[in-house]
PDB file of C-alpha atoms in Angstrom:
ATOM      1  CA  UNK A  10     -18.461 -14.859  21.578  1.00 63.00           C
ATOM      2  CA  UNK A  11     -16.384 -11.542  21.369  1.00 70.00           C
ATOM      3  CA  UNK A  12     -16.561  -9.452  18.652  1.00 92.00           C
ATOM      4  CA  UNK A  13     -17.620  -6.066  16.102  1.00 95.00           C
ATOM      5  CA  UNK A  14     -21.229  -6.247  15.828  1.00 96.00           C
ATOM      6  CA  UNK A  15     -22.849  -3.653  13.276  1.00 96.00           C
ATOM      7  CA  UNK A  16     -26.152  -2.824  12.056  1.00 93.00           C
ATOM      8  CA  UNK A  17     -27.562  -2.978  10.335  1.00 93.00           C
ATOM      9  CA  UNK A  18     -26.543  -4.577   7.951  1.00 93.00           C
ATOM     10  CA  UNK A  19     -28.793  -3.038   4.888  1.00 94.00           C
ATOM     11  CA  UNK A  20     -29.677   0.781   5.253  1.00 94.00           C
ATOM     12  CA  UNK A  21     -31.482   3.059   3.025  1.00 93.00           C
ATOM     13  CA  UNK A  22     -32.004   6.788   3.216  1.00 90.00           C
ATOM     14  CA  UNK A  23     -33.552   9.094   1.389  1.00 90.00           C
ATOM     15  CA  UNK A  24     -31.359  12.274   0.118  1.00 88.00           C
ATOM     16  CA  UNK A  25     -31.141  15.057   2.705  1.00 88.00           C
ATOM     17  CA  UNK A  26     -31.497  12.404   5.892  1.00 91.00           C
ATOM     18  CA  UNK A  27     -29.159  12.008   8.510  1.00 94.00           C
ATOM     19  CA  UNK A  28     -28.542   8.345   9.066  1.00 94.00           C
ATOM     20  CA  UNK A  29     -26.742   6.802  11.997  1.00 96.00           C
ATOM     21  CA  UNK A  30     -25.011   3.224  11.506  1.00 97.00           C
ATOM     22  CA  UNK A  31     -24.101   1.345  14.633  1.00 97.00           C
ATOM     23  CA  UNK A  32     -20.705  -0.217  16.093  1.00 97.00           C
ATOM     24  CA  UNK A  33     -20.328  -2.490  19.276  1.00 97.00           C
ATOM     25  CA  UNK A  34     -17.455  -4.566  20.049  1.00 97.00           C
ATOM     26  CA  UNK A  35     -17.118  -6.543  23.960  1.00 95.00           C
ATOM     27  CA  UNK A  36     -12.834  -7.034  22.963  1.00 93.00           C
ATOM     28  CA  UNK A  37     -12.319  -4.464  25.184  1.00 92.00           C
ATOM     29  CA  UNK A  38     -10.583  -2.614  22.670  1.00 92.00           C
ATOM     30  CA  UNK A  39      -8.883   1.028  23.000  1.00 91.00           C
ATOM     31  CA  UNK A  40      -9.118   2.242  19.231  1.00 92.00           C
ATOM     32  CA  UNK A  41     -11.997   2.036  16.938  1.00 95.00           C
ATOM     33  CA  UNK A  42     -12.032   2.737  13.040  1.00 95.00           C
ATOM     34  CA  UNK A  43     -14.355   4.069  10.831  1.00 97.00           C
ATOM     35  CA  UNK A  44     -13.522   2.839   7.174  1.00 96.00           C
ATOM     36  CA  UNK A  45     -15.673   3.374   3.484  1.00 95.00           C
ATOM     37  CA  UNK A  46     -14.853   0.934   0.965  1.00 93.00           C
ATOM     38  CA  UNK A  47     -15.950   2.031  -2.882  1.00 89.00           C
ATOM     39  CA  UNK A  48     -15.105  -0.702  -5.865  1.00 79.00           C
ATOM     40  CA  UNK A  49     -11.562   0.104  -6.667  1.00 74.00           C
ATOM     41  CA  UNK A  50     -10.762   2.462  -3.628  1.00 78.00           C
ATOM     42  CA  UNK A  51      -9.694   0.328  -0.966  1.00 84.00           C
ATOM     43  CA  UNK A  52     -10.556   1.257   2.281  1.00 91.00           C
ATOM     44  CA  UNK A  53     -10.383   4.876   3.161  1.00 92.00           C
ATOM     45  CA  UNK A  54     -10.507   6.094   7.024  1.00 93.00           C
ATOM     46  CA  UNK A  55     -13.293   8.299   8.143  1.00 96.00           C
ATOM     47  CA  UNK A  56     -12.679   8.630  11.574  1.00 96.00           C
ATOM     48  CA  UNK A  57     -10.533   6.360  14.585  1.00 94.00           C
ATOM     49  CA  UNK A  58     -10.885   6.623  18.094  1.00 94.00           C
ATOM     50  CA  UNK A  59      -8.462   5.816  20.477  1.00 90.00           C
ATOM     51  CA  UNK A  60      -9.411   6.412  23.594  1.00 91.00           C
ATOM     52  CA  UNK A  61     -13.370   7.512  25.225  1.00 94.00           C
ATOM     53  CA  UNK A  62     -14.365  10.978  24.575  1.00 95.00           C
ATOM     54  CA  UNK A  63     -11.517  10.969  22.167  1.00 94.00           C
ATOM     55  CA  UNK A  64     -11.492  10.982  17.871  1.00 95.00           C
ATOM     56  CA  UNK A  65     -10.267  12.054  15.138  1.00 94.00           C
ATOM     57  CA  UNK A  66     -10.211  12.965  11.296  1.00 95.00           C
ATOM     58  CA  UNK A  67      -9.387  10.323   8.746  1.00 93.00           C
ATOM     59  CA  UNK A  68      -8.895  11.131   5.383  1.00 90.00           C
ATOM     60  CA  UNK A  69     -12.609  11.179   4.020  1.00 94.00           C
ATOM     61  CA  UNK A  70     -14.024  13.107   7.634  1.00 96.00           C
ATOM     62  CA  UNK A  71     -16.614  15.295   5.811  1.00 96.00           C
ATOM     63  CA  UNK A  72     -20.285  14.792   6.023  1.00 96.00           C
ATOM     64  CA  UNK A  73     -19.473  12.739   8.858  1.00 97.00           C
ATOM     65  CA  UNK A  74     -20.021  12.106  12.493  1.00 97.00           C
ATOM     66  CA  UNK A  75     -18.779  10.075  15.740  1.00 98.00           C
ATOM     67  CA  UNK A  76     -19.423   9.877  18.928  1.00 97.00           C
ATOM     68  CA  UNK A  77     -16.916   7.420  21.616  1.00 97.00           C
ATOM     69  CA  UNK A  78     -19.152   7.909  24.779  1.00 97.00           C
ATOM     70  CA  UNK A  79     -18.592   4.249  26.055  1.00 96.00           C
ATOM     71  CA  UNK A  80     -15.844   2.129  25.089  1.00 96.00           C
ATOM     72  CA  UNK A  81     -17.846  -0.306  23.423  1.00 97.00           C
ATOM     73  CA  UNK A  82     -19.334   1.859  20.918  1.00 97.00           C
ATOM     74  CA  UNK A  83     -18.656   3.715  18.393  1.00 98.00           C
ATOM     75  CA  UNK A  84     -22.112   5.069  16.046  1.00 98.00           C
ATOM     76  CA  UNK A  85     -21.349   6.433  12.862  1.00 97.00           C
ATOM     77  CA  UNK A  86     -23.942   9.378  11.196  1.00 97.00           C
ATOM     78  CA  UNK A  87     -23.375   9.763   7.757  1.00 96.00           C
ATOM     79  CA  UNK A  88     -24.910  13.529   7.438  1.00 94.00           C
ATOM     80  CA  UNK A  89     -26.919  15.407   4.696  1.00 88.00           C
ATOM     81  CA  UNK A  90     -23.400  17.267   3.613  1.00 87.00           C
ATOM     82  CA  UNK A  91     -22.037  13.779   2.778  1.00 89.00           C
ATOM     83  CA  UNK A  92     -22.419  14.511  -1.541  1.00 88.00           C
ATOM     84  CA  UNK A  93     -22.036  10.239  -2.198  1.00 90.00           C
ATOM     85  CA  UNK A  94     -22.823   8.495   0.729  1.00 92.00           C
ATOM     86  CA  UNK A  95     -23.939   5.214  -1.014  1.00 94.00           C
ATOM     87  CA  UNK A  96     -20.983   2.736   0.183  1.00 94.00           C
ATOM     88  CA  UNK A  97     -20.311  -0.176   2.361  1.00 95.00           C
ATOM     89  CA  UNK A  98     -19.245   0.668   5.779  1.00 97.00           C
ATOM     90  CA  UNK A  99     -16.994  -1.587   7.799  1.00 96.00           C
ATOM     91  CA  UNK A 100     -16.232  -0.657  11.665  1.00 97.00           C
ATOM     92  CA  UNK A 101     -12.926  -2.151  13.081  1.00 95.00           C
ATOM     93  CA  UNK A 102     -11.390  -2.043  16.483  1.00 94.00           C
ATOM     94  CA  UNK A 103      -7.979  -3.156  18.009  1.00 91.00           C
ATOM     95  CA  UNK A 104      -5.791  -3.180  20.946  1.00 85.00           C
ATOM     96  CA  UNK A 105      -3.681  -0.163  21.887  1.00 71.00           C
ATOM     97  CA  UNK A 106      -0.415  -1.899  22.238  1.00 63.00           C
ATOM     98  CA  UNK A 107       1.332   1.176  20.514  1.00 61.00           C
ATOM     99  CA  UNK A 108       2.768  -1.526  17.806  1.00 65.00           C
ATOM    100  CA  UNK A 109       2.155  -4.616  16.213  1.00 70.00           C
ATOM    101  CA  UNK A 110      -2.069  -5.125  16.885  1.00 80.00           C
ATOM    102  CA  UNK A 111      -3.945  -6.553  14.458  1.00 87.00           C
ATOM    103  CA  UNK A 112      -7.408  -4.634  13.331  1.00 90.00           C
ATOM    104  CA  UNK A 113     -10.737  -6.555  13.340  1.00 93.00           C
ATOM    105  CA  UNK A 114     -13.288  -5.668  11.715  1.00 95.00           C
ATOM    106  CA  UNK A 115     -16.957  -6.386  11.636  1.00 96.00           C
ATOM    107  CA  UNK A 116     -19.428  -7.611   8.906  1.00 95.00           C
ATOM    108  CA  UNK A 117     -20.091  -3.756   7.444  1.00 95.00           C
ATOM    109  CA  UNK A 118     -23.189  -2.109   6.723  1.00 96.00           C
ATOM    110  CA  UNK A 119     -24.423  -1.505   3.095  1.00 95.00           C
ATOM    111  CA  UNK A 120     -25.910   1.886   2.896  1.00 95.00           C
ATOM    112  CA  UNK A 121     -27.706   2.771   0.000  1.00 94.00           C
ATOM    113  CA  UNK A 122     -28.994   6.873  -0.984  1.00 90.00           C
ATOM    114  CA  UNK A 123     -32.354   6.266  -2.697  1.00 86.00           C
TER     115      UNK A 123
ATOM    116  CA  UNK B  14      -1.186  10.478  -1.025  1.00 70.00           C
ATOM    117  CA  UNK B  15      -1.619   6.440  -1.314  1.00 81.00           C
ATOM    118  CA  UNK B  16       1.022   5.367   1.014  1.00 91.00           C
ATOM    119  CA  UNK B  17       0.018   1.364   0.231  1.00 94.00           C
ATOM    120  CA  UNK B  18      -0.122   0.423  -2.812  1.00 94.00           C
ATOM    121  CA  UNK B  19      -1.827  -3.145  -4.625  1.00 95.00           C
ATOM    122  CA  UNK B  20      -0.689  -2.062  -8.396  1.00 92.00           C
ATOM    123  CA  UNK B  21      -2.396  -5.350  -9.107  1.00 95.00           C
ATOM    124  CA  UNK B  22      -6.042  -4.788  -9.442  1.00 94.00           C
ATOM    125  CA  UNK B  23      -6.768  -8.920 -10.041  1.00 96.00           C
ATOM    126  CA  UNK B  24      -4.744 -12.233 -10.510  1.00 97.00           C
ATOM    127  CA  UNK B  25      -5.686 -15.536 -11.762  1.00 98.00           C
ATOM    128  CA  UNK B  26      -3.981 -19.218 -10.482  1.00 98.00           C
ATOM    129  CA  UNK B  27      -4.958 -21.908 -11.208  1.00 98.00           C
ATOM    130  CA  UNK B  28      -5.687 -24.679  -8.435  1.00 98.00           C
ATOM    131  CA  UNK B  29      -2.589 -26.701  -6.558  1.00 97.00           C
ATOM    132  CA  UNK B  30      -0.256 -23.647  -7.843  1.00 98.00           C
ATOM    133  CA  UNK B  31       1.317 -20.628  -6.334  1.00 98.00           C
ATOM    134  CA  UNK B  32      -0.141 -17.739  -5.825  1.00 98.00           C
ATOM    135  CA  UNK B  33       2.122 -14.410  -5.200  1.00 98.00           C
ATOM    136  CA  UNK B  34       0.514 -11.360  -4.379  1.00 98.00           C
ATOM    137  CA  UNK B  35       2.234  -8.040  -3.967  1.00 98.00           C
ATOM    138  CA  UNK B  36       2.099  -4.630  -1.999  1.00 97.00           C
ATOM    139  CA  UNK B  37       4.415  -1.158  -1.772  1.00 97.00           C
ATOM    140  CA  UNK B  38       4.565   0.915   0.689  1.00 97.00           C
ATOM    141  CA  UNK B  39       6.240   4.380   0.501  1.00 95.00           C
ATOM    142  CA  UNK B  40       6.770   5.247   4.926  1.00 93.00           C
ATOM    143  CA  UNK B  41       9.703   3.874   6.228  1.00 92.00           C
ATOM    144  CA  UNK B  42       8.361   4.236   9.164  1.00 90.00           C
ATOM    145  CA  UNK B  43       5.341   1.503   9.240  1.00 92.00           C
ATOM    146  CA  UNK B  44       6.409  -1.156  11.507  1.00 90.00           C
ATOM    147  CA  UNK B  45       4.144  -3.737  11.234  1.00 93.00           C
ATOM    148  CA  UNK B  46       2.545  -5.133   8.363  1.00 95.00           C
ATOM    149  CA  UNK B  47      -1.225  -7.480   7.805  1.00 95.00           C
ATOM    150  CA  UNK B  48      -3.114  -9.099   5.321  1.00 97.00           C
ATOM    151  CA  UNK B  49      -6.887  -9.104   5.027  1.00 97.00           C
ATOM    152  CA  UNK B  50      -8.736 -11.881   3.511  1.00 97.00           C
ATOM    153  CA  UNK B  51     -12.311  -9.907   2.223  1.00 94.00           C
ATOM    154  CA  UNK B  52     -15.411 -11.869   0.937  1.00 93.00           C
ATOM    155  CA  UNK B  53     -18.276  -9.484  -0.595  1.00 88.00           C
ATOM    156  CA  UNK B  54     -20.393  -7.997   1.608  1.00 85.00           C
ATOM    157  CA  UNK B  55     -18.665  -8.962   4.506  1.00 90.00           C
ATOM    158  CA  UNK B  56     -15.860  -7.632   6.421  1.00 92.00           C
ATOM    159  CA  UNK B  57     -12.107  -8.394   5.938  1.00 94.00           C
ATOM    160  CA  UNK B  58     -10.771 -11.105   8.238  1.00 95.00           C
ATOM    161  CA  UNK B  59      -7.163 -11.206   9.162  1.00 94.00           C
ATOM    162  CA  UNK B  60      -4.746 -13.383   8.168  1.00 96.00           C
ATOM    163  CA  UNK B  61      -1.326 -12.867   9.065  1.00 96.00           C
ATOM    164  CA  UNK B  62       1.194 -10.099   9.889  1.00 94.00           C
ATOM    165  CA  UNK B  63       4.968  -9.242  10.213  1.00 95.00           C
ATOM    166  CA  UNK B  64       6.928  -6.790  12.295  1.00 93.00           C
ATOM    167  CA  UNK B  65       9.010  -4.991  10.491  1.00 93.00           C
ATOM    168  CA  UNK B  66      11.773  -6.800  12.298  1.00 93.00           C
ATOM    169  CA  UNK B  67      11.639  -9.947  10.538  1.00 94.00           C
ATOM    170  CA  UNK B  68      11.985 -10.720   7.040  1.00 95.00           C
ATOM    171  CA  UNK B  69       9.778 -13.725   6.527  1.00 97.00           C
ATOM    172  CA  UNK B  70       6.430 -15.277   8.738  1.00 97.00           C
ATOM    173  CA  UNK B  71       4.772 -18.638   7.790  1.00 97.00           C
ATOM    174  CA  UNK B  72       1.508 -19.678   8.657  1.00 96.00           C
ATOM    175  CA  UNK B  73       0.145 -23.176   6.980  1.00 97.00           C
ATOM    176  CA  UNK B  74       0.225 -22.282   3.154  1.00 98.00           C
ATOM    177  CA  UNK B  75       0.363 -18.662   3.589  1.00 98.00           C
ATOM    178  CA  UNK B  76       3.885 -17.248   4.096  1.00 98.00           C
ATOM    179  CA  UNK B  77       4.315 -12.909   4.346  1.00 98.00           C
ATOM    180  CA  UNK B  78       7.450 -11.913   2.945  1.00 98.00           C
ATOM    181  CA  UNK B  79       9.153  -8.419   3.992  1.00 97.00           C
ATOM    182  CA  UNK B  80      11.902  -6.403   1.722  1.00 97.00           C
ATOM    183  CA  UNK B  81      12.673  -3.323   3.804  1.00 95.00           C
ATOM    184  CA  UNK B  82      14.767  -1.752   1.445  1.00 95.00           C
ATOM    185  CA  UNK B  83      12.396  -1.835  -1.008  1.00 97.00           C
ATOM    186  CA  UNK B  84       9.476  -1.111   0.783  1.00 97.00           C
ATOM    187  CA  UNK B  85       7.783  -4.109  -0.807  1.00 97.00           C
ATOM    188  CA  UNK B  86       5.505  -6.965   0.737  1.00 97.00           C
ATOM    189  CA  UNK B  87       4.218 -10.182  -0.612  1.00 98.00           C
ATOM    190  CA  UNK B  88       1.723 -13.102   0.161  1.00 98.00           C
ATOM    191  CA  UNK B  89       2.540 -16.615  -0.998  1.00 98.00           C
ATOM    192  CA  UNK B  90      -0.199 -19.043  -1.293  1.00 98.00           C
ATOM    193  CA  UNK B  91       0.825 -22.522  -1.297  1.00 98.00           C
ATOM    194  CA  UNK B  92      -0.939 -24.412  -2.845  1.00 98.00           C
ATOM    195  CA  UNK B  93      -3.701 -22.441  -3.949  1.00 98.00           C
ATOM    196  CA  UNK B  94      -7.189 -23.710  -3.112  1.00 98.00           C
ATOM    197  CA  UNK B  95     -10.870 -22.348  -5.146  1.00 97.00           C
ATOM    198  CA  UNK B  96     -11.745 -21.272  -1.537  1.00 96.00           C
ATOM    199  CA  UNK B  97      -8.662 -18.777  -1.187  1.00 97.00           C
ATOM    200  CA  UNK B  98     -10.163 -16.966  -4.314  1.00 97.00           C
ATOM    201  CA  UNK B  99     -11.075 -13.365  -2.293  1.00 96.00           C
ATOM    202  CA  UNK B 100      -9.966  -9.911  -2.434  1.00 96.00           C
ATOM    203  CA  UNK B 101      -6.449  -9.442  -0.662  1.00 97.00           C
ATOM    204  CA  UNK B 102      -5.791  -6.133   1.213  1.00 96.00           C
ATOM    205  CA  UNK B 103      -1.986  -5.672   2.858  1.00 96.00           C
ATOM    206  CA  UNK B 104      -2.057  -2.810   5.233  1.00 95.00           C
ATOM    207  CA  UNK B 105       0.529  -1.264   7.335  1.00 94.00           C
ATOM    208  CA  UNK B 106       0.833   0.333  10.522  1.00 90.00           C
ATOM    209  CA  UNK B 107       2.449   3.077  12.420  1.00 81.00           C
ATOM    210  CA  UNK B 108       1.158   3.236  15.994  1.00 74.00           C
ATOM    211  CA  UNK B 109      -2.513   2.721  15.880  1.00 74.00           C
ATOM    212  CA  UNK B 110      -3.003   3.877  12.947  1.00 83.00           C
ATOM    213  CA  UNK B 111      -3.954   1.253   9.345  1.00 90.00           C
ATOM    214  CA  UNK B 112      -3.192   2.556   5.950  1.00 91.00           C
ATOM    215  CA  UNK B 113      -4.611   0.072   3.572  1.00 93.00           C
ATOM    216  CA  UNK B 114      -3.890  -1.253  -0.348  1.00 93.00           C
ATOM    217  CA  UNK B 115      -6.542  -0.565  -2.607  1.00 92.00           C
ATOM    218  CA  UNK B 116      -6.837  -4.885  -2.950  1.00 94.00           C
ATOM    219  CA  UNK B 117      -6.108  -7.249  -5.407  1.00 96.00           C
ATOM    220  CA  UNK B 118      -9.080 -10.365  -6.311  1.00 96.00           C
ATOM    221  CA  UNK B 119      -7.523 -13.741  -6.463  1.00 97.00           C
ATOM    222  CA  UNK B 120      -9.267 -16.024  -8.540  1.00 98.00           C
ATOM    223  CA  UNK B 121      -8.250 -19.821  -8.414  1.00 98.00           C
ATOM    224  CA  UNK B 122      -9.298 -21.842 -10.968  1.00 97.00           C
ATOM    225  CA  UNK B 123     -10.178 -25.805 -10.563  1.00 95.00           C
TER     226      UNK B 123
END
C-alpha cells in the first residue's frame, strides 16, 4: 500500500540529546512537510521540501534539522537548541502540481523531553 | 501572522443534525482550499477540497462552501453521525505551500 510511514511512533529524549524522527513515503511525491502540532496551536510548519537536495524554513525552523537526500525521505532532528521540543510530529507529503494537491500526512510521532 | 483562522475552538451537535463549521482566511491569493479530519494521536486525513474557482463541492454528507469576498470557508455535515465527532482543520494553499486553522473539535451527541 502507498503511503507516509513514520517512526516511531513514541520517542523519548533526555534534555540536551539530539533526536532524529523518521519520514518515508513510496507516493512518489515532490514536496514533503515538516509540521508540530501543540493543544490549541494548530499545525505550525517547520520545514518543506520540494524538490531533492532542496528545503526550506517554515515558521518554527529553530532547533531544527532536515535532510532530502532521496526522494522518499525526509528525517527530521529535533536538536539540543530546540527550548520545548515535547510535541507531536506529523510528516506530510504531496504532489507538485503547482495548484490544487491535496497534503497527506502520516500517523505522527509523539516525542516526549524527559 | 495567522493567515487561517478556526475562531471556533469546539462545537457540539447533536446526532441526525447539522453540523456547520467555519474558517477565515486573510490571502487573497490561496487558491485552493482542504479539510482535515484529525483523530488523537494520529495524523489528519483528508476530506475534501475546493479551488478557489468554484463556490460550492459536495461529497456524501459533507459539502465545502467558498465566499471569496469574504474570505470565509465552511464545512456542512449532513446529518451528523457520533463517528464524525474529530478535530476539523481547513487549510489553504498557495503553490505548494499549506497554511493551516488552529482546529475546531466536533462533538456529536447520540
Amino acid at each position: 500500500d502507498g503511503g507516509i510511514t513514520q517512526s516511531p511512533k513514541y520517542l523519548f529524549r533526555k534534555e540536551g540529546q539530539n533526536v532524529t524522527l523518521s519520514c518515508e513515503q513510496n507516493l512518489n511525491h515532490d514536496a514533503m512537510y515538516w509540521y508540530r502540532q501543540d493543544p490549541g496551536q494548530g499545525l505550525r510548519l517547520i520545514y518543506y521540501s520540494q524538490i531533492v537536495n532542496d528545503f526550506q524554513k517554515g515558521d518554527i525552523a529553530e532547533g531544527y534539522s532536515v535532510s532530502r537526500e532521496k526522494k522518499e525521505s525526509f528525517p527530521l532532528t529535533v536538536t539540543s537548541a530546540q527550548k520545548n521540543p515535547t510535541a507531536f510530529y506529523l510528516c506530510a507529503s504531496s504532489i507538485d502540481r503547482g495548484r490544487g494537491t491535496e497534503a497527506f500526512f502520516g500517523q505522527g510521532t509523539r516525542l516526549t523531553v524527559v | 501572522d495567522q493567515q487561517v483562522k478556526q475562531n471556533s475552538p469546539s462545537l457540539s451537535v447533536q446526532e441526525g443534525r447539522i453540523s456547520i463549521l467555519n474558517c477565515d482566511y486573510t490571502n487573497s491569493m490561496f487558491d485552493y482550499f482542504l479539510w482535515y479530519k484529525k483523530y488523537p494521536a494520529e495524523g489528519p486525513t483528508f476530506l475534501i477540497s475546493i479551488s478557489s474557482i468554484k463556490d460550492k463541492n459536495e461529497d456524501g454528507r459533507f459539502t465545502v462552501f467558498l465566499n471569496k469576498s469574504a474570505k470565509h470557508l465552511s464545512l456542512h455535515i449532513v446529518p451528523s453521525q457520533p463517528g464524525d465527532s474529530a478535530v476539523y482543520f481547513c487549510a489553504a494553499t498557495s503553490g505548494n505551500q499549506f497554511y493551516f486553522g488552529t482546529g475546531t473539535s466536533l462533538t456529536v451527541i447520540p
